[in-house]
CSV table of C-alpha atoms in Angstrom, one decimal:
chain,number,residue,atom,x,y,z
A,12,MET,CA,-8.9,3.6,-20.1
A,13,ARG,CA,-11.0,6.5,-20.0
A,14,ALA,CA,-8.5,9.7,-18.9
A,15,LEU,CA,-8.4,10.9,-15.4
A,16,ASP,CA,-6.7,14.3,-13.6
A,17,ILE,CA,-4.2,13.3,-11.6
A,18,GLY,CA,-2.8,15.8,-8.9
A,19,VAL,CA,0.7,14.5,-7.1
A,20,TYR,CA,2.4,15.9,-4.0
A,21,ALA,CA,5.2,15.1,-1.1
A,22,PRO,CA,3.8,14.0,1.8
A,23,ALA,CA,6.6,12.1,3.6
A,24,GLY,CA,10.7,11.7,1.5
A,25,ALA,CA,11.5,14.1,-0.1
A,26,ALA,CA,12.8,12.7,-4.1
A,27,VAL,CA,15.6,11.3,-4.3
A,28,GLU,CA,16.9,13.4,-7.6
A,29,THR,CA,13.7,15.0,-10.3
A,30,ALA,CA,14.4,12.7,-13.5
A,31,PRO,CA,11.2,10.6,-12.3
A,32,VAL,CA,9.1,13.0,-11.8
A,33,ALA,CA,10.0,14.5,-15.3
A,34,ARG,CA,9.5,11.0,-17.0
A,35,ALA,CA,6.1,10.3,-14.6
A,36,VAL,CA,4.4,13.6,-15.3
A,37,GLU,CA,5.1,13.2,-20.0
A,38,ARG,CA,4.2,9.1,-19.4
A,39,LEU,CA,0.8,9.6,-17.7
A,40,THR,CA,0.5,12.0,-19.9
A,41,ALA,CA,1.3,10.4,-22.8
A,42,LEU,CA,-1.5,7.1,-21.3
A,43,GLY,CA,-4.6,10.2,-21.5
A,44,HIS,CA,-4.3,12.3,-18.0
A,45,ARG,CA,-4.0,15.4,-17.3
A,46,VAL,CA,-1.2,15.8,-14.6
A,47,VAL,CA,-0.9,18.5,-12.2
A,48,VAL,CA,2.0,19.3,-9.9
A,49,ASP,CA,1.7,20.6,-6.8
A,50,GLU,CA,3.9,23.2,-5.9
A,51,GLY,CA,5.9,21.6,-2.7
A,52,VAL,CA,7.3,18.5,-4.7
A,53,LEU,CA,10.6,19.2,-5.0
A,54,ARG,CA,10.8,21.4,-1.7
A,55,ARG,CA,13.1,20.0,0.9
A,56,HIS,CA,13.7,20.1,4.3
A,57,GLN,CA,16.1,17.2,5.7
A,58,ARG,CA,14.8,14.1,4.4
A,59,PHE,CA,11.4,14.7,3.9
A,60,ALA,CA,9.7,17.2,0.8
A,61,GLY,CA,9.1,20.0,3.6
A,62,THR,CA,8.5,20.9,6.6
A,63,ASP,CA,5.5,19.4,8.5
A,64,ASP,CA,3.7,22.0,7.7
A,65,GLU,CA,4.5,22.5,4.9
A,66,ARG,CA,3.8,18.8,3.9
A,67,LEU,CA,0.2,18.7,5.6
A,68,ALA,CA,-0.7,22.1,3.4
A,69,ALA,CA,0.2,20.0,0.1
A,70,ILE,CA,-2.6,16.6,1.7
A,71,VAL,CA,-4.4,19.4,2.3
A,72,ARG,CA,-3.9,21.5,-0.8
A,73,THR,CA,-4.8,18.6,-3.1
A,74,ALA,CA,-8.0,17.8,-1.6
A,75,ALA,CA,-8.8,21.1,-2.2
A,76,ARG,CA,-8.0,21.5,-5.1
A,77,PRO,CA,-11.5,20.2,-8.3
A,78,ASP,CA,-8.7,19.7,-11.2
A,79,VAL,CA,-7.7,16.5,-9.3
A,80,ASP,CA,-9.4,13.4,-8.8
A,81,VAL,CA,-6.4,10.1,-8.3
A,82,ALA,CA,-4.7,11.8,-5.2
A,83,ILE,CA,-1.1,10.0,-5.7
A,84,ALA,CA,2.0,10.7,-3.6
A,85,LEU,CA,5.6,11.4,-4.4
A,86,ARG,CA,7.3,8.5,-2.6
A,87,GLY,CA,7.6,7.0,-0.1
A,88,GLY,CA,10.5,7.5,2.8
A,89,TYR,CA,9.3,8.5,6.1
A,90,GLY,CA,7.4,11.5,7.7
A,91,THR,CA,3.6,10.7,7.6
A,92,THR,CA,3.0,9.4,10.3
A,93,ARG,CA,4.1,13.2,11.8
A,94,LEU,CA,0.4,14.8,10.1
A,95,LEU,CA,-1.3,11.8,11.0
A,96,ASP,CA,-2.5,13.7,14.5
A,97,ARG,CA,-3.2,16.7,12.4
A,98,LEU,CA,-5.6,15.6,9.8
A,99,ASP,CA,-8.5,16.7,8.8
A,100,TYR,CA,-10.0,12.2,7.8
A,101,ALA,CA,-13.3,13.8,7.7
A,102,ALA,CA,-13.1,16.1,5.4
A,103,LEU,CA,-10.9,14.1,2.5
A,104,ALA,CA,-12.8,11.3,2.7
A,105,ARG,CA,-15.7,14.7,1.8
A,106,SER,CA,-12.7,15.6,-1.4
A,107,GLY,CA,-13.3,12.7,-3.2
A,108,LYS,CA,-10.5,12.6,-4.3
A,109,ARG,CA,-9.0,8.4,-4.9
A,110,TRP,CA,-5.6,8.4,-2.8
A,111,LEU,CA,-3.1,7.0,-4.4
A,112,GLY,CA,0.1,5.1,-2.9
A,113,HIS,CA,2.7,2.6,-1.5
A,114,SER,CA,5.2,2.4,1.6
A,115,ASP,CA,5.7,5.0,4.0
A,116,PHE,CA,1.4,5.9,2.3
A,117,THR,CA,-0.2,3.0,4.5
A,118,ALA,CA,0.2,5.7,7.4
A,119,PHE,CA,-2.2,7.5,5.2
A,120,GLN,CA,-4.1,4.9,4.5
A,121,MET,CA,-4.5,3.2,7.8
A,122,ALA,CA,-5.4,6.4,10.1
A,123,ALA,CA,-8.6,7.5,7.0
A,124,LEU,CA,-9.7,4.1,6.7
A,125,ALA,CA,-10.1,3.9,10.4
A,126,ARG,CA,-11.0,7.6,11.5
A,127,ALA,CA,-13.2,8.3,8.1
A,128,GLY,CA,-13.8,4.8,6.4
A,129,MET,CA,-12.6,6.4,3.6
A,130,VAL,CA,-11.2,4.3,0.7
A,131,SER,CA,-8.0,4.9,-0.7
A,132,TYR,CA,-5.5,2.8,-3.0
A,133,HIS,CA,-2.7,1.3,-2.4
A,134,GLY,CA,-0.6,0.9,-5.8
A,135,PRO,CA,2.2,2.9,-7.9
A,136,SER,CA,4.5,6.1,-6.2
A,137,PHE,CA,4.1,8.2,-8.7
A,138,ALA,CA,7.9,8.4,-8.7
A,139,TRP,CA,9.3,5.1,-8.4
A,140,ASP,CA,6.6,3.2,-10.7
A,141,PHE,CA,5.4,6.2,-13.3
A,142,GLY,CA,8.4,7.3,-13.4
A,143,ALA,CA,10.7,4.2,-14.2
A,144,PRO,CA,13.0,4.4,-16.6
A,145,GLN,CA,11.9,1.4,-18.2
A,146,ALA,CA,7.6,1.4,-16.2
A,147,SER,CA,5.9,-2.4,-15.9
A,148,ASP,CA,3.9,-2.8,-17.6
A,149,PHE,CA,1.6,-4.6,-15.6
A,150,THR,CA,1.2,-2.1,-12.8
A,151,LEU,CA,0.1,0.5,-16.0
A,152,ALA,CA,-2.3,-2.2,-16.9
A,153,HIS,CA,-3.8,-3.3,-13.1
A,154,CYS,CA,-3.6,0.4,-11.5
A,155,PHE,CA,-5.2,1.8,-14.6
A,156,GLY,CA,-7.6,-1.6,-14.7
A,157,LEU,CA,-9.0,-1.5,-11.4
A,158,LEU,CA,-9.3,2.4,-11.1
A,159,ASP,CA,-11.7,2.1,-13.9
A,160,ALA,CA,-13.9,-0.4,-12.9
A,161,ARG,CA,-15.8,-1.4,-10.3
A,162,GLU,CA,-15.5,-4.1,-9.6
A,163,TYR,CA,-12.5,-6.2,-11.0
A,164,GLU,CA,-10.4,-9.2,-10.9
A,165,VAL,CA,-7.1,-11.1,-11.3
A,166,ARG,CA,-5.7,-14.8,-11.0
A,167,CYS,CA,-2.4,-14.9,-9.4
A,168,ALA,CA,-0.1,-18.0,-8.3
A,169,LEU,CA,-0.4,-17.8,-4.0
A,170,ASP,CA,0.6,-21.1,-2.1
A,171,GLY,CA,-0.6,-21.4,1.4
A,172,PRO,CA,-3.9,-23.9,2.4
A,173,THR,CA,-4.8,-25.9,-0.9
A,174,ARG,CA,-8.5,-24.9,-0.6
A,175,GLU,CA,-10.4,-21.8,1.6
A,176,SER,CA,-12.8,-18.7,0.2
A,177,ALA,CA,-13.1,-15.8,2.3
A,178,ASP,CA,-14.8,-12.5,1.4
A,179,GLY,CA,-13.5,-8.8,3.4
A,180,VAL,CA,-12.4,-5.7,3.6
A,181,LEU,CA,-10.0,-6.5,2.1
A,182,TRP,CA,-6.8,-3.5,4.4
A,183,GLY,CA,-3.0,-3.1,5.4
A,184,GLY,CA,-0.2,-2.5,3.9
A,185,ASN,CA,3.3,-1.6,4.7
A,186,LEU,CA,3.8,-4.4,7.9
A,187,SER,CA,6.2,-2.1,9.7
A,188,MET,CA,4.1,0.8,9.3
A,189,VAL,CA,1.3,-1.2,10.1
A,190,ALA,CA,2.7,-2.5,13.4
A,191,SER,CA,3.9,1.1,14.7
A,192,LEU,CA,-0.3,2.2,14.5
A,193,VAL,CA,-1.1,-1.0,17.2
A,194,GLY,CA,-2.4,1.1,19.9
A,195,THR,CA,-3.6,3.4,18.3
A,196,PRO,CA,-5.6,5.2,17.0
A,197,TYR,CA,-5.1,4.7,13.4
A,198,LEU,CA,-5.1,1.8,12.2
A,199,PRO,CA,-8.5,0.0,12.0
A,200,SER,CA,-10.4,-1.9,14.0
A,201,ILE,CA,-11.3,-4.8,11.6
A,202,ASP,CA,-12.6,-8.6,12.2
A,203,GLY,CA,-13.0,-10.5,9.4
A,204,GLY,CA,-10.8,-8.8,6.7
A,205,ILE,CA,-8.7,-10.0,4.3
A,206,LEU,CA,-5.1,-8.6,6.1
A,207,PHE,CA,-2.1,-7.8,3.3
A,208,LEU,CA,1.2,-7.3,3.8
A,209,GLU,CA,4.5,-6.8,2.8
A,210,ASP,CA,7.7,-4.7,3.6
A,211,VAL,CA,11.3,-3.4,2.4
A,212,GLY,CA,14.4,-3.8,4.6
A,213,GLU,CA,13.2,-5.8,6.5
A,214,HIS,CA,15.1,-8.4,7.9
A,215,PRO,CA,13.1,-12.1,7.6
A,216,TYR,CA,14.0,-12.2,12.2
A,217,ARG,CA,12.3,-8.4,12.1
A,218,VAL,CA,9.3,-9.6,10.5
A,219,GLU,CA,8.6,-12.5,12.0
A,220,ARG,CA,8.2,-10.4,14.9
A,221,MET,CA,6.3,-7.4,13.7
A,222,LEU,CA,3.8,-10.2,12.4
A,223,HIS,CA,3.6,-11.6,16.0
A,224,GLN,CA,3.5,-8.9,17.5
A,225,LEU,CA,-0.1,-8.5,15.0
A,226,ALA,CA,-1.0,-11.7,16.6
A,227,TYR,CA,0.1,-11.0,20.2
A,228,ALA,CA,-1.8,-7.9,19.6
A,229,GLY,CA,-5.2,-10.8,18.3
A,230,ILE,CA,-4.9,-8.9,15.1
A,231,LEU,CA,-4.3,-12.5,13.0
A,232,GLU,CA,-6.9,-14.3,14.8
A,233,ARG,CA,-9.4,-12.0,13.6
A,234,GLN,CA,-8.6,-11.8,10.2
A,235,ARG,CA,-10.2,-14.5,7.6
A,236,ALA,CA,-7.4,-14.1,5.6
A,237,VAL,CA,-3.7,-13.2,5.1
A,238,LEU,CA,-1.7,-12.3,1.7
A,239,LEU,CA,1.6,-11.4,2.1
A,240,GLY,CA,3.4,-10.1,-0.8
A,241,HIS,CA,6.8,-9.7,-1.2
A,242,PHE,CA,10.1,-9.1,1.3
A,243,THR,CA,12.8,-7.7,-0.8
A,244,ASP,CA,16.3,-6.4,0.2
A,245,TYR,CA,17.4,-7.5,2.1
A,246,ALA,CA,20.5,-9.9,3.2
A,247,LEU,CA,20.9,-13.3,4.7
A,248,VAL,CA,24.0,-14.2,7.5
A,249,ALA,CA,25.9,-16.9,8.2
A,250,HIS,CA,24.3,-17.0,11.6
A,251,ASP,CA,21.0,-17.1,10.4
A,252,ASP,CA,21.9,-21.0,9.5
A,253,GLY,CA,19.0,-21.6,8.0
A,254,TYR,CA,16.8,-19.3,9.1
A,255,ASP,CA,14.9,-17.7,6.1
A,256,LEU,CA,12.2,-15.8,4.9
A,257,ASP,CA,10.1,-19.3,4.5
A,258,ALA,CA,11.3,-20.8,8.3
A,259,ALA,CA,9.3,-16.8,10.2
A,260,VAL,CA,6.3,-17.2,8.0
A,261,ALA,CA,6.3,-21.4,9.1
A,262,ARG,CA,6.9,-19.9,12.5
A,263,ILE,CA,3.4,-17.3,12.2
A,264,ARG,CA,1.2,-20.2,10.9
A,265,GLU,CA,1.7,-23.0,13.9
A,266,ALA,CA,0.9,-19.9,16.1
A,267,VAL,CA,-2.4,-18.8,14.1
A,268,THR,CA,-5.6,-20.6,13.1
A,269,THR,CA,-6.1,-17.7,10.0
A,270,PRO,CA,-5.1,-19.4,6.3
A,271,ILE,CA,-2.1,-17.3,5.6
A,272,PHE,CA,-0.4,-16.7,2.0
A,273,THR,CA,2.3,-15.9,0.1
A,274,GLY,CA,3.4,-14.8,-3.1
A,275,LEU,CA,0.3,-11.8,-4.3
A,276,PRO,CA,2.2,-9.3,-7.1
A,277,PHE,CA,2.8,-6.4,-4.6
A,278,GLY,CA,5.9,-4.3,-2.2
A,279,HIS,CA,8.3,-2.4,-3.3
A,280,VAL,CA,8.3,-4.5,-6.8
A,281,ARG,CA,8.4,-3.9,-10.4
A,282,ASP,CA,5.7,-5.5,-11.2
A,283,LYS,CA,2.6,-4.8,-8.3
A,284,LEU,CA,-0.5,-5.0,-8.7
A,285,THR,CA,-3.7,-1.9,-6.8
A,286,LEU,CA,-5.4,-2.3,-4.0
A,287,PRO,CA,-8.9,-1.3,-2.5
A,288,VAL,CA,-7.9,0.1,1.2
A,289,GLY,CA,-10.9,-0.4,2.1
A,290,GLY,CA,-12.3,-1.7,0.3
A,291,ARG,CA,-13.6,-5.6,0.0
A,292,VAL,CA,-12.7,-8.5,-1.9
A,293,ALA,CA,-14.4,-11.9,-2.6
A,294,LEU,CA,-10.3,-14.7,-2.4
A,295,ASP,CA,-10.8,-18.5,-3.9
A,296,VAL,CA,-8.1,-20.5,-3.7
A,297,ARG,CA,-8.0,-23.8,-5.3
A,298,ASP,CA,-4.4,-25.4,-5.3
A,299,GLY,CA,-2.0,-22.5,-5.6
A,300,GLU,CA,-4.7,-20.7,-8.0
A,301,ALA,CA,-6.6,-17.3,-6.8
A,302,ARG,CA,-9.0,-15.4,-7.5
A,303,LEU,CA,-9.5,-12.7,-6.4
A,304,ARG,CA,-12.1,-10.0,-6.9
A,305,PHE,CA,-12.5,-6.0,-6.2
A,306,HIS,CA,-16.0,-5.6,-5.5
A,307,ASP,CA,-17.5,-2.8,-3.0
A,308,TYR,CA,-14.5,0.2,-4.1
């Protein structure tokens, strides 16, 4: 694994505590990487890591730094949506940085792909993943493995149609963020792609509702396949009466002809893949075993 020049900046939520930031710097440095911490990482304004102007400036500073190759978002939360109409996407693409994060960071990724065709990376966040008390070896290996290679292959179990092969643009991220951008110029218009989705704290009926939104907008039918990751941190109640996430997914499978698979290892979970948003993936599924070959990223 080659050493990377890593920069951390805060485009959205404020740091909940400082210890994970220090742990992440120590861990990445111990792995041989060089880490640059933006001056605004520990700022706080309401729930945000600074005012909108300050967080926008953090993105601009990070893009301009010659000593940063991989730019990692501190965390998600909320806040990137506020900045979408103020970002210079052509300049971000020209910067040559590899932008990495997940959750709220999906808004940045979708907009950058839609407005500039820019590839980014849906994967670990700086504080939650790299700064965890015990970082996931799975997450670290797949993140740096993909970033260090021109092509990268993953094998995992997926539940869905027995046989399926497809090759297309890989895109998506957090379902709430993707659904919120429908009808805006910040959602990519991708035909024949492979869409991946996850979420946290959303009851299955809300997951189903957002998937219906994507279906009614024609987005799901235009894809070669849909890959669902983890949907975590929700609570079923007696009123659900047997309605759960499996039931929600079954309903969407009835509504569209696009193959839908579940079980992709990513989301608000400890063990997550890093996925190149705007790159391509060759998907081959045989009897529940899937091979994903990421290329052109």
